[in-house]
Amino acid sequence: MGNGALSGAVIAVAGAGGPAGRAALLRLAEAGATVVGADNDPERLSEAVDAARYAQGGATVTGETVDLLDLQATRDWANRTEKEFGRVDGLVHLVGGWRGSETFIKTSLDDWDFLELLLIRTVQHTSLAFSEALQRSDRGRYVLISAAGATKPTAGNAAYAAAKAASEAWTLAMADYFRKAGIAEGADGPTSAAAILVVKALVHDAMRADRPNAKFAGFTDVKDLAEAIVGVWDKSAAEVNGKRLWLTEQP
């Protein structure tokens, strides 16, 4: 078990069943955290939780099927987590999804409707549900995973880039809440933080196996992402609050 900044921390992971979620559960457990995963796919979530538990014997890793598109269900998850473990020190937002088009004029607004729910609404719900618990923590962190396309959109990625940009703006507003709350409590700045980790795209072992000749240039491996997530707790709240932390070249 870890003895660093995450030792004894309670970290919730939204979207825990995907490849990035699996890597994050594993690395957070390794760092000594109690990890509480949520996903809308119970089978996928169960596999991810079991893998993390198996790799880190003795680690507390739990999973719960939660509909993050339901604000009350998300609030209930946050409240249950805090009640059961006594605290919540982090929410890592790994709910992802992508849709794009060949050109700008072929953009489907159905894609926007899909991505708005997946990439924006889930951020709204998790941030609103967990913000007060994170503010109560002495090391609270909300970590959003975003994409470089939010800063430099391409013609075929209008819906995706706009959704990511909106989720970034929402997270930065949460960061301002943490900043103001810290000052109100008599601190010089935030005691909790909302930070954005920016990647070009993610890659994992199964993708490499499927496309052995692909270069995946500039992509971030999910294991490296998990390492960067853990690293958010190694820095002070003031160092990461309201910051975009680039894991790929900044456009």
PDB file of C-alpha atoms in Angstrom, residues 141-249:
ATOM      1  CA  ARG A 141      -9.641  16.916  -6.004  1.00  0.00           C
ATOM      2  CA  TYR A 142     -12.021  16.850  -8.973  1.00  0.00           C
ATOM      3  CA  VAL A 143     -10.115  15.590 -12.020  1.00  0.00           C
ATOM      4  CA  LEU A 144     -11.560  15.963 -15.516  1.00  0.00           C
ATOM      5  CA  ILE A 145      -9.983  14.217 -18.484  1.00  0.00           C
ATOM      6  CA  SER A 146     -10.241  16.438 -21.551  1.00  0.00           C
ATOM      7  CA  ALA A 147      -8.891  16.567 -25.085  1.00  0.00           C
ATOM      8  CA  ALA A 148      -6.601  18.949 -26.953  1.00  0.00           C
ATOM      9  CA  GLY A 149      -9.405  19.341 -29.512  1.00  0.00           C
ATOM     10  CA  ALA A 150     -11.299  21.516 -27.031  1.00  0.00           C
ATOM     11  CA  THR A 151      -8.569  24.151 -27.474  1.00  0.00           C
ATOM     12  CA  LYS A 152      -7.965  23.584 -31.185  1.00  0.00           C
ATOM     13  CA  PRO A 153     -11.074  22.058 -32.837  1.00  0.00           C
ATOM     14  CA  THR A 154     -10.870  20.424 -36.243  1.00  0.00           C
ATOM     15  CA  ALA A 155     -13.548  20.628 -38.943  1.00  0.00           C
ATOM     16  CA  GLY A 156     -14.880  17.107 -38.440  1.00  0.00           C
ATOM     17  CA  ASN A 157     -14.861  17.287 -34.652  1.00  0.00           C
ATOM     18  CA  ALA A 158     -17.143  20.265 -34.025  1.00  0.00           C
ATOM     19  CA  ALA A 159     -19.582  18.467 -31.722  1.00  0.00           C
ATOM     20  CA  TYR A 160     -16.895  16.626 -29.770  1.00  0.00           C
ATOM     21  CA  ALA A 161     -14.632  19.663 -29.339  1.00  0.00           C
ATOM     22  CA  ALA A 162     -17.521  21.913 -28.309  1.00  0.00           C
ATOM     23  CA  ALA A 163     -18.729  19.366 -25.739  1.00  0.00           C
ATOM     24  CA  LYS A 164     -15.230  19.006 -24.307  1.00  0.00           C
ATOM     25  CA  ALA A 165     -14.815  22.794 -24.188  1.00  0.00           C
ATOM     26  CA  ALA A 166     -18.099  23.113 -22.303  1.00  0.00           C
ATOM     27  CA  SER A 167     -17.062  20.454 -19.785  1.00  0.00           C
ATOM     28  CA  GLU A 168     -13.761  22.296 -19.270  1.00  0.00           C
ATOM     29  CA  ALA A 169     -15.580  25.589 -18.644  1.00  0.00           C
ATOM     30  CA  TRP A 170     -17.883  23.885 -16.140  1.00  0.00           C
ATOM     31  CA  THR A 171     -14.887  22.399 -14.310  1.00  0.00           C
ATOM     32  CA  LEU A 172     -13.115  25.768 -14.226  1.00  0.00           C
ATOM     33  CA  ALA A 173     -16.236  27.280 -12.632  1.00  0.00           C
ATOM     34  CA  MET A 174     -15.997  24.563  -9.969  1.00  0.00           C
ATOM     35  CA  ALA A 175     -12.349  25.545  -9.477  1.00  0.00           C
ATOM     36  CA  ASP A 176     -13.471  29.115  -8.798  1.00  0.00           C
ATOM     37  CA  TYR A 177     -15.915  27.769  -6.198  1.00  0.00           C
ATOM     38  CA  PHE A 178     -13.028  25.977  -4.464  1.00  0.00           C
ATOM     39  CA  ARG A 179     -10.874  29.121  -4.626  1.00  0.00           C
ATOM     40  CA  LYS A 180     -13.552  31.313  -3.071  1.00  0.00           C
ATOM     41  CA  ALA A 181     -14.422  28.691  -0.439  1.00  0.00           C
ATOM     42  CA  GLY A 182     -10.760  28.487   0.609  1.00  0.00           C
ATOM     43  CA  ILE A 183     -10.547  32.250   1.028  1.00  0.00           C
ATOM     44  CA  ALA A 184     -13.817  32.282   2.986  1.00  0.00           C
ATOM     45  CA  GLU A 185     -12.334  29.696   5.357  1.00  0.00           C
ATOM     46  CA  GLY A 186      -9.353  31.963   5.986  1.00  0.00           C
ATOM     47  CA  ALA A 187      -6.909  30.175   3.697  1.00  0.00           C
ATOM     48  CA  ASP A 188      -4.778  32.043   1.182  1.00  0.00           C
ATOM     49  CA  GLY A 189      -6.307  30.034  -1.664  1.00  0.00           C
ATOM     50  CA  PRO A 190      -8.112  26.795  -2.417  1.00  0.00           C
ATOM     51  CA  THR A 191      -7.890  23.853  -0.013  1.00  0.00           C
ATOM     52  CA  SER A 192      -9.558  21.622  -2.610  1.00  0.00           C
ATOM     53  CA  ALA A 193      -9.071  21.736  -6.354  1.00  0.00           C
ATOM     54  CA  ALA A 194     -10.623  21.050  -9.746  1.00  0.00           C
ATOM     55  CA  ALA A 195      -8.057  20.233 -12.432  1.00  0.00           C
ATOM     56  CA  ILE A 196      -8.131  19.218 -16.093  1.00  0.00           C
ATOM     57  CA  LEU A 197      -5.780  16.624 -17.585  1.00  0.00           C
ATOM     58  CA  VAL A 198      -5.540  17.173 -21.352  1.00  0.00           C
ATOM     59  CA  VAL A 199      -4.675  14.389 -23.803  1.00  0.00           C
ATOM     60  CA  LYS A 200      -4.723  14.175 -27.588  1.00  0.00           C
ATOM     61  CA  ALA A 201      -6.371  10.757 -27.353  1.00  0.00           C
ATOM     62  CA  LEU A 202      -5.935   7.605 -25.296  1.00  0.00           C
ATOM     63  CA  VAL A 203      -4.420   4.285 -26.276  1.00  0.00           C
ATOM     64  CA  HIS A 204      -4.343   0.921 -24.490  1.00  0.00           C
ATOM     65  CA  ASP A 205      -2.933  -2.545 -25.091  1.00  0.00           C
ATOM     66  CA  ALA A 206      -6.029  -3.930 -26.839  1.00  0.00           C
ATOM     67  CA  MET A 207      -5.950  -1.062 -29.366  1.00  0.00           C
ATOM     68  CA  ARG A 208      -2.298  -1.782 -30.127  1.00  0.00           C
ATOM     69  CA  ALA A 209      -3.063  -5.469 -30.565  1.00  0.00           C
ATOM     70  CA  ASP A 210      -5.911  -4.655 -32.979  1.00  0.00           C
ATOM     71  CA  ARG A 211      -3.752  -2.260 -35.025  1.00  0.00           C
ATOM     72  CA  PRO A 212      -0.150  -3.474 -34.717  1.00  0.00           C
ATOM     73  CA  ASN A 213       1.108  -1.146 -37.474  1.00  0.00           C
ATOM     74  CA  ALA A 214      -0.498   2.022 -36.093  1.00  0.00           C
ATOM     75  CA  LYS A 215       1.806   4.645 -34.597  1.00  0.00           C
ATOM     76  CA  PHE A 216      -0.711   6.327 -32.229  1.00  0.00           C
ATOM     77  CA  ALA A 217       1.512   9.441 -32.365  1.00  0.00           C
ATOM     78  CA  GLY A 218       0.894  11.814 -29.482  1.00  0.00           C
ATOM     79  CA  PHE A 219      -1.595   9.458 -27.811  1.00  0.00           C
ATOM     80  CA  THR A 220      -1.404   8.945 -24.040  1.00  0.00           C
ATOM     81  CA  ASP A 221      -1.343   5.379 -22.743  1.00  0.00           C
ATOM     82  CA  VAL A 222      -4.041   4.755 -20.129  1.00  0.00           C
ATOM     83  CA  LYS A 223      -1.324   3.656 -17.669  1.00  0.00           C
ATOM     84  CA  ASP A 224       0.438   7.020 -18.085  1.00  0.00           C
ATOM     85  CA  LEU A 225      -2.902   8.780 -17.625  1.00  0.00           C
ATOM     86  CA  ALA A 226      -3.450   6.840 -14.390  1.00  0.00           C
ATOM     87  CA  GLU A 227      -0.002   7.942 -13.207  1.00  0.00           C
ATOM     88  CA  ALA A 228      -0.862  11.578 -14.007  1.00  0.00           C
ATOM     89  CA  ILE A 229      -4.168  11.257 -12.111  1.00  0.00           C
ATOM     90  CA  VAL A 230      -2.319  10.074  -8.996  1.00  0.00           C
ATOM     91  CA  GLY A 231       0.130  12.960  -9.501  1.00  0.00           C
ATOM     92  CA  VAL A 232      -2.652  15.533  -9.056  1.00  0.00           C
ATOM     93  CA  TRP A 233      -2.608  14.693  -5.335  1.00  0.00           C
ATOM     94  CA  ASP A 234       1.173  15.140  -5.125  1.00  0.00           C
ATOM     95  CA  LYS A 235       0.784  18.875  -5.753  1.00  0.00           C
ATOM     96  CA  SER A 236      -0.902  21.453  -3.544  1.00  0.00           C
ATOM     97  CA  ALA A 237      -4.475  22.502  -4.268  1.00  0.00           C
ATOM     98  CA  ALA A 238      -3.242  25.952  -5.338  1.00  0.00           C
ATOM     99  CA  GLU A 239      -0.833  24.406  -7.875  1.00  0.00           C
ATOM    100  CA  VAL A 240      -3.535  22.453  -9.733  1.00  0.00           C
ATOM    101  CA  ASN A 241      -6.793  24.277  -9.093  1.00  0.00           C
ATOM    102  CA  GLY A 242      -8.248  25.714 -12.291  1.00  0.00           C
ATOM    103  CA  LYS A 243      -5.291  24.445 -14.324  1.00  0.00           C
ATOM    104  CA  ARG A 244      -5.110  22.525 -17.588  1.00  0.00           C
ATOM    105  CA  LEU A 245      -2.329  19.983 -17.111  1.00  0.00           C
ATOM    106  CA  TRP A 246      -1.098  18.971 -20.551  1.00  0.00           C
ATOM    107  CA  LEU A 247      -0.128  15.331 -21.200  1.00  0.00           C
ATOM    108  CA  THR A 248       0.288  16.036 -24.911  1.00  0.00           C
ATOM    109  CA  GLU A 249       1.772  18.914 -26.878  1.00  0.00           C
TER     110      GLU A 249
END
